[in-house]
Amino acid sequence: MIKIDKKESCCGCTACAAICPKNCIEMKKDREGFRYPCVDEDKCVECGACEKVCPVQKQEEKTCEQRAFLVQYKDDKVRLESSAGGAFTAIAETVLEKGGVVFGAAYDEKFQVQHVYVENKEDLKIFRNSKYVQSDLKNTFCEVKEFLKNNKYVCFSGTPCQLEGLNSFLGKKYDRLIMVDVVCHGIPSPFIWNKYLEYQKNEIPKVDNIRFRDKYFGYKYSTMSFVKDGKNLYHAGSQADPMLRAFFTDICDRPSCYNCPAKKRYRVSDMTIWDCFSVYDFDKKMDDDKGTTRVLCHTDKGLNVVEQIKDRVNCKEVSADKLVAGVKEMFESVKMNPRRDDFFDDAQAMTGKELFEKYYPITAKIKIKTIIRKTLLVTGIYGTMKKILNKARGR
Ligand SMILES: Cc1cc2nc3c(=O)[nH]c(=O)nc-3n(C[C@H](O)[C@H](O)[C@H](O)COP(=O)(O)OP(=O)(O)OC[C@H]3O[C@@H](n4cnc5c(N)ncnc54)[C@H](O)[C@@H]3O)c2cc1C
């Protein structure tokens, strides 16, 4: 029977709950808002399936031949709504065109992040843009299996640990399943996300979308944005917006993120997608500040999908070694912020406003820096500086 003695050894992938033949494992939230399996011991028959399926327990990394691409969706509207170059939309469309279904992370009406599936191209917009909050996978692994059993094409997208969980749960490869994972920095707590929504409570009721990675100032400097009818009501970058600051200072990630077993080059997915801020290092013509996705194919199936999207994207094949070189987020876990425990303790007692004003106050210095940054952005100097910095960091 699965027992989580150490929180860092569970990534919350739901594989154990999905495989249980007695349906006696429930994913329950802890005080930090992350879900963990809880076994109903009266119903458990000790079959051991839950322990065997856990992807954290059975780590292996098989190498394979990889091919790599830079991708930009041709329709600018789609590209600008996406975090990077909109490759995910193009990949998903190929599956829908075959009558398939696409799973991904979307908001519900209260901006809670959950995994759902869509069957129409118009609905793909709900998946666009990264949500820096751990999504509730619900019963999606079982739904995927059911669709596959009925011979449907399925595309499943998510964080690398979610894909490892799905792969382990399915236990075999399916020709009609396209697995897409993102390179993931780390995944913040839904509880802290709700504290942020409370902090922003005057704005949230007015908006119909929240973009963690809005391109209001272009791709090189994305902002947290609140959107209503396509109009931008609020935007603040990673030096000012408290949720982005919490995300980038690694104060509220899932415990397993600090020793992430899914950070590696060779993955169980068919393709891995992530950002390419240094596109000028590959092709100067592609550097238009609207976003580029790096696509690393691990399987022939992934490669086939790239062939199928070529009419709707600008696509350039590049060296796989060069694509992954210097990509820290692919290989290294984030370091735990030393204030993490205090942050979560305070979060139990404080309002969202009190919490974020204590840990991420918007000081006069930040305000001045924001004005300077905006000026640099508008004049184009920011882009040049970022290029030099990225080069120095080898990215
Ligand atoms: C939590 C998180 C951390 C990331 N960290 C990095 C990073 O450090 N470096 C980097 O280069 N790229 C990172 N990415 C990936 C990057 O932000 C883009 O998602 C990726 O480049 C694809 O962009 P796109 O324009 O092709 O697709 P988009 O249209 O932006 O598609 C978004 C995709 O991400 C999935 N997704 C969104 N939110 C979640 C979520 N909460 N949980 C699971 N899946 C989700 C959707 O299902 C969809 O498949 C991260 C993504 C996420 C979700």
Short mmCIF file of C-alpha atoms and ligand atoms in Angstrom, two decimals:
data_model
loop_
_atom_site.label_atom_id
_atom_site.label_comp_id
_atom_site.label_asym_id
_atom_site.label_seq_id
_atom_site.Cartn_x
_atom_site.Cartn_y
_atom_site.Cartn_z
CA MET A 1 0.00 0.00 0.00
CA ILE A 2 1.42 3.35 -1.01
CA LYS A 3 2.56 5.44 1.96
CA ILE A 4 4.04 8.88 1.50
CA ASP A 5 6.60 9.10 4.30
CA LYS A 6 8.48 11.91 2.65
CA LYS A 7 6.56 14.54 0.71
CA GLU A 8 9.49 15.02 -1.68
CA SER A 9 9.05 11.46 -2.96
CA CYS A 10 5.58 12.12 -4.44
CA CYS A 11 5.06 14.30 -7.49
CA GLY A 12 1.26 13.97 -7.31
CA CYS A 13 0.92 12.33 -10.71
CA THR A 14 -2.19 10.26 -9.74
CA ALA A 15 -0.90 7.04 -11.34
CA CYS A 16 -1.40 5.15 -8.05
CA ALA A 17 -4.98 6.38 -7.65
CA ALA A 18 -5.78 5.62 -11.29
CA ILE A 19 -4.44 2.05 -11.21
CA CYS A 20 -6.03 0.96 -7.93
CA PRO A 21 -8.41 -1.93 -8.75
CA LYS A 22 -10.48 -1.16 -5.65
CA ASN A 23 -10.66 2.54 -6.36
CA CYS A 24 -9.63 3.18 -2.80
CA ILE A 25 -6.98 5.89 -3.30
CA GLU A 26 -8.06 9.49 -3.14
CA MET A 27 -5.79 12.44 -3.96
CA LYS A 28 -6.20 14.80 -1.00
CA LYS A 29 -4.79 18.28 -0.52
CA ASP A 30 -2.31 18.89 2.29
CA ARG A 31 -1.88 22.21 4.14
CA GLU A 32 0.30 23.53 1.29
CA GLY A 33 -2.45 22.79 -1.25
CA PHE A 34 -0.64 19.91 -3.02
CA ARG A 35 -2.45 16.63 -3.60
CA TYR A 36 -1.16 13.33 -2.18
CA PRO A 37 -2.61 9.81 -2.32
CA CYS A 38 -4.61 8.68 0.72
CA VAL A 39 -5.56 5.01 0.91
CA ASP A 40 -8.82 3.80 2.40
CA GLU A 41 -7.26 0.94 4.34
CA ASP A 42 -10.59 -0.82 4.87
CA LYS A 43 -11.02 -1.25 1.13
CA CYS A 44 -7.34 -1.91 0.26
CA VAL A 45 -6.51 -5.53 -0.67
CA GLU A 46 -2.72 -4.95 -0.53
CA CYS A 47 -2.24 -5.88 -4.20
CA GLY A 48 0.79 -3.59 -4.45
CA ALA A 49 -0.23 -2.10 -7.82
CA CYS A 50 0.01 1.45 -6.45
CA GLU A 51 3.60 1.01 -5.33
CA LYS A 52 4.68 -0.66 -8.57
CA VAL A 53 3.24 2.09 -10.76
CA CYS A 54 4.88 5.01 -8.94
CA PRO A 55 7.20 6.68 -11.49
CA VAL A 56 9.34 8.23 -8.76
CA GLN A 57 10.27 4.73 -7.52
CA LYS A 58 11.33 3.38 -10.92
CA GLN A 59 13.54 5.90 -12.58
CA GLU A 60 15.33 4.96 -15.76
CA GLU A 61 16.69 7.05 -18.59
CA LYS A 62 17.08 5.35 -21.94
CA THR A 63 18.93 7.26 -24.60
CA CYS A 64 17.53 7.51 -28.11
CA GLU A 65 18.20 9.37 -31.32
CA GLN A 66 16.72 12.85 -31.04
CA ARG A 67 15.85 15.48 -33.61
CA ALA A 68 15.30 19.10 -32.75
CA PHE A 69 13.32 22.00 -34.21
CA LEU A 70 12.49 25.63 -33.68
CA VAL A 71 8.82 26.29 -34.28
CA GLN A 72 6.70 29.41 -34.76
CA TYR A 73 2.98 29.19 -35.47
CA LYS A 74 2.25 31.17 -38.65
CA ASP A 75 -0.93 32.84 -37.37
CA ASP A 76 0.31 35.66 -35.11
CA LYS A 77 -2.86 35.68 -33.01
CA VAL A 78 -2.25 32.08 -31.92
CA ARG A 79 1.45 32.69 -31.43
CA LEU A 80 0.91 35.76 -29.28
CA GLU A 81 -1.63 33.94 -27.09
CA SER A 82 0.88 31.11 -26.52
CA SER A 83 3.78 31.25 -24.07
CA ALA A 84 6.41 30.59 -26.70
CA GLY A 85 5.96 29.95 -30.43
CA GLY A 86 2.58 28.19 -30.32
CA ALA A 87 3.97 24.77 -31.26
CA PHE A 88 1.59 23.10 -28.86
CA THR A 89 -1.47 24.37 -30.72
CA ALA A 90 -0.07 23.06 -34.02
CA ILE A 91 0.71 19.65 -32.51
CA ALA A 92 -2.74 19.42 -30.94
CA GLU A 93 -4.47 20.37 -34.19
CA THR A 94 -3.01 17.35 -35.99
CA VAL A 95 -4.64 15.08 -33.41
CA LEU A 96 -8.02 16.83 -33.57
CA GLU A 97 -7.97 16.60 -37.36
CA LYS A 98 -7.89 12.81 -36.99
CA GLY A 99 -11.00 12.92 -34.80
CA GLY A 100 -8.91 12.68 -31.64
CA VAL A 101 -8.96 14.41 -28.27
CA VAL A 102 -6.40 16.70 -26.63
CA PHE A 103 -5.67 16.91 -22.90
CA GLY A 104 -4.00 19.87 -21.26
CA ALA A 105 -4.09 22.33 -18.36
CA ALA A 106 -6.83 24.96 -18.34
CA TYR A 107 -8.63 27.25 -15.91
CA ASP A 108 -12.10 26.54 -14.60
CA GLU A 109 -14.50 29.43 -14.02
CA LYS A 110 -12.75 30.28 -10.71
CA PHE A 111 -9.26 30.21 -12.28
CA GLN A 112 -8.41 26.90 -10.66
CA VAL A 113 -6.00 24.94 -12.88
CA GLN A 114 -7.11 21.48 -13.93
CA HIS A 115 -6.54 18.96 -16.70
CA VAL A 116 -9.38 18.60 -19.17
CA TYR A 117 -9.77 17.42 -22.75
CA VAL A 118 -11.12 19.17 -25.83
CA GLU A 119 -12.39 17.86 -29.16
CA ASN A 120 -12.59 21.07 -31.22
CA LYS A 121 -9.88 23.34 -32.55
CA GLU A 122 -11.65 26.49 -31.25
CA ASP A 123 -11.33 25.12 -27.73
CA LEU A 124 -7.54 24.72 -27.90
CA LYS A 125 -7.16 28.32 -26.76
CA ILE A 126 -7.87 27.24 -23.17
CA PHE A 127 -4.55 25.37 -23.10
CA ARG A 128 -2.47 28.21 -24.52
CA ASN A 129 -0.05 29.91 -22.16
CA SER A 130 1.67 28.33 -19.19
CA LYS A 131 -0.14 28.33 -15.86
CA TYR A 132 2.46 28.28 -13.11
CA VAL A 133 0.27 26.27 -10.73
CA GLN A 134 0.09 22.50 -10.27
CA SER A 135 -2.95 21.33 -12.20
CA ASP A 136 -5.53 18.96 -10.80
CA LEU A 137 -5.26 15.86 -13.00
CA LYS A 138 -8.56 14.48 -11.70
CA ASN A 139 -9.48 11.24 -13.47
CA THR A 140 -7.76 12.09 -16.76
CA PHE A 141 -5.39 9.08 -16.83
CA CYS A 142 -8.39 6.71 -16.85
CA GLU A 143 -10.10 8.86 -19.49
CA VAL A 144 -6.99 8.64 -21.69
CA LYS A 145 -6.97 4.85 -21.40
CA GLU A 146 -10.65 4.64 -22.25
CA PHE A 147 -10.21 6.79 -25.38
CA LEU A 148 -7.24 4.68 -26.48
CA LYS A 149 -9.19 1.47 -25.93
CA ASN A 150 -11.84 2.93 -28.25
CA ASN A 151 -9.14 3.54 -30.88
CA LYS A 152 -9.22 7.33 -30.60
CA TYR A 153 -6.16 9.46 -31.21
CA VAL A 154 -5.11 11.19 -27.98
CA CYS A 155 -2.65 13.98 -27.27
CA PHE A 156 -1.73 14.44 -23.61
CA SER A 157 0.31 17.45 -22.50
CA GLY A 158 1.67 18.37 -19.12
CA THR A 159 4.70 18.62 -16.89
CA PRO A 160 7.38 15.90 -17.19
CA CYS A 161 6.31 14.22 -13.93
CA GLN A 162 2.71 14.05 -15.13
CA LEU A 163 3.85 12.39 -18.37
CA GLU A 164 6.00 9.91 -16.44
CA GLY A 165 2.96 9.06 -14.35
CA LEU A 166 0.74 8.57 -17.38
CA ASN A 167 3.35 6.43 -19.11
CA SER A 168 3.73 4.22 -16.07
CA PHE A 169 -0.03 3.93 -15.58
CA LEU A 170 -0.62 2.89 -19.21
CA GLY A 171 2.20 0.37 -18.97
CA LYS A 172 2.62 0.07 -22.74
CA LYS A 173 3.04 2.24 -25.81
CA TYR A 174 -0.01 3.16 -27.89
CA ASP A 175 0.39 4.12 -31.56
CA ARG A 176 -2.42 6.64 -31.27
CA LEU A 177 -1.11 8.48 -28.20
CA ILE A 178 1.06 11.59 -28.59
CA MET A 179 2.73 12.55 -25.34
CA VAL A 180 4.01 16.11 -25.05
CA ASP A 181 5.82 17.43 -22.00
CA VAL A 182 7.18 20.88 -21.26
CA VAL A 183 10.53 21.75 -19.77
CA CYS A 184 9.41 22.68 -16.27
CA HIS A 185 11.12 25.07 -13.89
CA GLY A 186 9.06 23.82 -10.92
CA ILE A 187 5.38 23.76 -10.05
CA PRO A 188 3.83 26.18 -7.52
CA SER A 189 1.14 25.44 -4.98
CA PRO A 190 -2.56 25.88 -5.82
CA PHE A 191 -3.04 27.17 -2.24
CA ILE A 192 -0.56 30.00 -2.83
CA TRP A 193 -2.20 30.68 -6.22
CA ASN A 194 -5.49 31.18 -4.37
CA LYS A 195 -3.75 33.56 -1.97
CA TYR A 196 -2.65 35.52 -5.03
CA LEU A 197 -6.19 35.53 -6.47
CA GLU A 198 -7.34 36.89 -3.11
CA TYR A 199 -4.56 39.52 -3.18
CA GLN A 200 -5.86 40.58 -6.59
CA LYS A 201 -9.52 40.28 -5.59
CA ASN A 202 -10.51 43.71 -6.89
CA GLU A 203 -9.30 42.86 -10.41
CA ILE A 204 -10.11 39.16 -10.79
CA PRO A 205 -13.92 39.47 -11.03
CA LYS A 206 -13.46 41.82 -14.02
CA VAL A 207 -11.32 39.50 -16.12
CA ASP A 208 -11.93 36.52 -18.40
CA ASN A 209 -8.35 35.29 -18.74
CA ILE A 210 -5.08 35.37 -16.83
CA ARG A 211 -1.83 35.02 -18.72
CA PHE A 212 1.33 34.23 -16.80
CA ARG A 213 3.31 34.78 -19.98
CA ASP A 214 1.73 37.71 -21.78
CA LYS A 215 3.60 39.36 -24.63
CA TYR A 216 2.35 42.89 -23.99
CA PHE A 217 5.97 44.12 -24.15
CA GLY A 218 7.04 41.34 -26.52
CA TYR A 219 8.40 37.84 -25.95
CA LYS A 220 11.67 38.91 -24.36
CA TYR A 221 9.92 40.46 -21.41
CA SER A 222 6.71 38.63 -20.61
CA THR A 223 4.29 39.80 -17.95
CA MET A 224 1.52 38.47 -15.76
CA SER A 225 -1.57 39.92 -17.40
CA PHE A 226 -5.28 40.07 -16.69
CA VAL A 227 -7.35 40.13 -19.83
CA LYS A 228 -10.95 41.08 -20.55
CA ASP A 229 -12.38 40.71 -24.06
CA GLY A 230 -8.82 40.59 -25.40
CA LYS A 231 -7.90 43.86 -23.63
CA ASN A 232 -5.08 43.98 -21.13
CA LEU A 233 -6.31 45.31 -17.74
CA TYR A 234 -3.19 44.59 -15.68
CA HIS A 235 0.34 43.67 -16.56
CA ALA A 236 3.43 43.34 -14.39
CA GLY A 237 6.72 41.59 -15.02
CA SER A 238 8.72 39.15 -12.95
CA GLN A 239 10.36 41.92 -10.90
CA ALA A 240 7.02 43.38 -9.79
CA ASP A 241 4.16 40.87 -9.86
CA PRO A 242 4.15 38.94 -6.53
CA MET A 243 3.07 35.59 -8.02
CA LEU A 244 5.79 35.69 -10.66
CA ARG A 245 8.30 36.68 -7.99
CA ALA A 246 7.18 33.76 -5.82
CA PHE A 247 7.53 31.44 -8.83
CA PHE A 248 10.98 32.62 -9.86
CA THR A 249 12.33 32.62 -6.28
CA ASP A 250 11.22 28.99 -5.74
CA ILE A 251 9.35 29.67 -2.53
CA CYS A 252 6.17 27.69 -3.15
CA ASP A 253 7.01 24.73 -5.40
CA ARG A 254 5.90 21.17 -4.67
CA PRO A 255 8.47 19.51 -2.37
CA SER A 256 9.36 16.96 -5.10
CA CYS A 257 10.39 19.81 -7.42
CA TYR A 258 13.48 20.46 -5.32
CA ASN A 259 14.77 17.01 -6.20
CA CYS A 260 12.86 16.44 -9.41
CA PRO A 261 13.26 12.93 -10.86
CA ALA A 262 11.94 14.02 -14.27
CA LYS A 263 14.68 16.53 -15.09
CA LYS A 264 16.60 14.87 -17.88
CA ARG A 265 17.26 14.97 -21.59
CA TYR A 266 15.80 11.59 -22.61
CA ARG A 267 12.14 11.35 -21.68
CA VAL A 268 9.14 9.03 -21.87
CA SER A 269 7.23 11.55 -23.99
CA ASP A 270 7.25 11.76 -27.79
CA MET A 271 8.31 15.37 -27.73
CA THR A 272 9.43 17.99 -25.24
CA ILE A 273 8.61 21.65 -25.79
CA TRP A 274 10.01 24.78 -24.22
CA ASP A 275 11.06 28.37 -24.81
CA CYS A 276 13.70 29.73 -27.10
CA PHE A 277 14.63 33.25 -26.03
CA SER A 278 17.96 33.05 -27.84
CA VAL A 279 16.51 32.25 -31.26
CA TYR A 280 19.00 34.70 -32.86
CA ASP A 281 21.74 32.21 -32.00
CA PHE A 282 20.08 29.75 -34.37
CA ASP A 283 18.53 31.98 -37.02
CA LYS A 284 18.52 35.78 -36.96
CA LYS A 285 15.55 35.93 -39.35
CA MET A 286 13.34 34.14 -36.82
CA ASP A 287 14.07 36.71 -34.11
CA ASP A 288 10.90 38.82 -34.26
CA ASP A 289 10.12 38.95 -30.51
CA LYS A 290 6.78 37.10 -30.91
CA GLY A 291 7.91 33.77 -29.48
CA THR A 292 9.60 30.54 -30.51
CA THR A 293 9.13 27.00 -29.20
CA ARG A 294 11.99 24.53 -28.97
CA VAL A 295 10.76 21.06 -29.91
CA LEU A 296 12.85 18.01 -29.06
CA CYS A 297 11.54 14.78 -30.60
CA HIS A 298 12.31 11.57 -28.75
CA THR A 299 10.40 9.16 -31.01
CA ASP A 300 9.47 8.62 -34.67
CA LYS A 301 5.89 9.42 -33.68
CA GLY A 302 7.02 12.84 -32.47
CA LEU A 303 8.97 13.33 -35.68
CA ASN A 304 5.90 12.44 -37.73
CA VAL A 305 3.91 15.09 -35.91
CA VAL A 306 6.53 17.70 -36.79
CA GLU A 307 6.19 16.65 -40.45
CA GLN A 308 2.42 17.12 -40.18
CA ILE A 309 2.60 20.64 -38.70
CA LYS A 310 5.01 22.03 -41.27
CA ASP A 311 2.31 23.73 -43.36
CA ARG A 312 1.05 25.81 -40.42
CA VAL A 313 4.34 26.73 -38.74
CA ASN A 314 7.73 28.15 -39.58
CA CYS A 315 10.04 25.33 -38.70
CA LYS A 316 13.80 25.02 -38.67
CA GLU A 317 15.68 21.85 -37.86
CA VAL A 318 18.65 22.40 -35.58
CA SER A 319 21.18 20.25 -33.74
CA ALA A 320 19.63 18.48 -30.73
CA ASP A 321 22.84 18.97 -28.76
CA LYS A 322 22.77 22.70 -29.42
CA LEU A 323 19.07 22.90 -28.55
CA VAL A 324 19.58 21.47 -25.06
CA ALA A 325 22.97 23.03 -24.36
CA GLY A 326 22.87 25.25 -21.27
CA VAL A 327 19.16 24.60 -20.59
CA LYS A 328 19.40 24.46 -16.80
CA GLU A 329 15.66 23.88 -16.29
CA MET A 330 15.88 20.65 -18.26
CA PHE A 331 18.57 19.11 -16.07
CA GLU A 332 18.68 20.80 -12.66
CA SER A 333 16.11 20.98 -9.92
CA VAL A 334 15.33 24.37 -8.44
CA LYS A 335 16.92 25.20 -5.06
CA MET A 336 14.52 25.55 -2.17
CA ASN A 337 14.09 29.12 -0.99
CA PRO A 338 15.26 29.22 2.67
CA ARG A 339 12.09 31.16 3.56
CA ARG A 340 9.75 28.47 2.15
CA ASP A 341 8.61 27.07 5.54
CA ASP A 342 7.97 30.54 6.95
CA PHE A 343 6.11 31.50 3.79
CA PHE A 344 3.73 28.53 4.08
CA ASP A 345 3.32 29.02 7.84
CA ASP A 346 2.38 32.65 7.29
CA ALA A 347 0.10 31.69 4.42
CA GLN A 348 -2.04 29.66 6.86
CA ALA A 349 -2.78 32.71 8.99
CA MET A 350 -2.42 35.74 6.72
CA THR A 351 -4.62 37.14 3.99
CA GLY A 352 -3.22 37.16 0.46
CA LYS A 353 -2.49 40.88 0.78
CA GLU A 354 -0.63 40.47 4.08
CA LEU A 355 1.35 37.51 2.75
CA PHE A 356 2.51 39.03 -0.52
CA GLU A 357 3.14 42.46 1.01
CA LYS A 358 5.37 40.82 3.63
CA TYR A 359 7.41 38.65 1.24
CA TYR A 360 7.17 40.52 -2.05
CA PRO A 361 6.45 44.18 -1.28
CA ILE A 362 6.34 46.58 -4.18
CA THR A 363 8.94 49.02 -2.95
CA ALA A 364 9.94 52.40 -4.40
CA LYS A 365 13.09 50.72 -5.79
CA ILE A 366 10.98 48.17 -7.67
CA LYS A 367 8.74 50.92 -9.01
CA ILE A 368 11.75 52.85 -10.33
CA LYS A 369 13.27 49.71 -11.83
CA THR A 370 9.96 48.98 -13.57
CA ILE A 371 9.88 52.46 -15.12
CA ILE A 372 13.50 52.08 -16.32
CA ARG A 373 12.76 48.63 -17.75
CA LYS A 374 9.68 49.88 -19.60
CA THR A 375 11.71 52.75 -21.07
CA LEU A 376 14.42 50.32 -22.19
CA LEU A 377 11.75 48.08 -23.69
CA VAL A 378 10.07 50.83 -25.63
CA THR A 379 13.41 52.10 -26.97
CA GLY A 380 14.56 48.57 -27.93
CA ILE A 381 17.65 48.72 -25.69
CA TYR A 382 16.24 46.00 -23.41
CA GLY A 383 16.26 43.42 -26.23
CA THR A 384 19.91 44.07 -27.01
CA MET A 385 20.89 43.86 -23.33
CA LYS A 386 18.99 40.57 -22.92
CA LYS A 387 20.82 39.09 -25.92
CA ILE A 388 24.19 39.98 -24.39
CA LEU A 389 23.15 38.56 -21.00
CA ASN A 390 21.80 35.33 -22.51
CA LYS A 391 25.02 34.90 -24.46
CA ALA A 392 27.08 35.38 -21.31
CA ARG A 393 24.93 32.74 -19.54
CA GLY A 394 25.34 30.38 -22.50
CA ARG A 395 21.54 30.27 -23.21
C1 LIG B 1 4.84 25.02 -14.87
C2 LIG B 1 5.64 25.29 -16.12
C3 LIG B 1 6.98 25.64 -16.00
C4 LIG B 1 7.74 25.87 -17.16
N1 LIG B 1 9.07 26.19 -17.02
C5 LIG B 1 9.80 26.44 -18.13
C6 LIG B 1 11.17 26.80 -18.02
O1 LIG B 1 11.72 26.89 -16.92
N2 LIG B 1 11.88 27.02 -19.17
C7 LIG B 1 11.29 26.92 -20.40
O2 LIG B 1 11.97 27.15 -21.41
N3 LIG B 1 9.99 26.58 -20.54
C8 LIG B 1 9.24 26.34 -19.44
N4 LIG B 1 7.92 25.98 -19.56
C9 LIG B 1 7.38 25.74 -20.92
C10 LIG B 1 6.95 26.99 -21.66
O3 LIG B 1 6.41 27.93 -20.77
C11 LIG B 1 5.90 26.69 -22.74
O4 LIG B 1 4.81 25.97 -22.20
C12 LIG B 1 6.43 25.88 -23.85
O5 LIG B 1 7.50 26.58 -24.41
C13 LIG B 1 5.38 25.63 -24.93
O6 LIG B 1 5.00 26.81 -25.50
P1 LIG B 1 3.99 26.88 -26.71
O7 LIG B 1 3.90 28.31 -27.10
O8 LIG B 1 4.40 25.90 -27.75
O9 LIG B 1 2.64 26.31 -26.10
P2 LIG B 1 1.52 26.98 -25.22
O10 LIG B 1 0.36 27.31 -26.06
O11 LIG B 1 2.03 28.00 -24.35
O12 LIG B 1 1.04 25.66 -24.44
C14 LIG B 1 1.05 25.51 -23.11
C15 LIG B 1 1.21 24.02 -22.83
O13 LIG B 1 1.59 23.87 -21.49
C16 LIG B 1 0.66 23.04 -20.81
N5 LIG B 1 0.49 23.61 -19.48
C17 LIG B 1 0.21 24.89 -19.16
N6 LIG B 1 0.14 25.02 -17.83
C18 LIG B 1 0.37 23.81 -17.30
C19 LIG B 1 0.37 23.29 -15.98
N7 LIG B 1 0.13 24.05 -14.92
N8 LIG B 1 0.61 21.98 -15.81
C20 LIG B 1 0.83 21.17 -16.87
N9 LIG B 1 0.84 21.60 -18.14
C21 LIG B 1 0.60 22.90 -18.35
C22 LIG B 1 -0.63 23.08 -21.62
O14 LIG B 1 -1.39 21.92 -21.41
C23 LIG B 1 -0.06 23.20 -23.04
O15 LIG B 1 0.31 21.94 -23.49
C24 LIG B 1 7.13 25.76 -18.44
C25 LIG B 1 5.77 25.43 -18.53
C26 LIG B 1 5.03 25.18 -17.38
C27 LIG B 1 3.57 24.80 -17.52
#
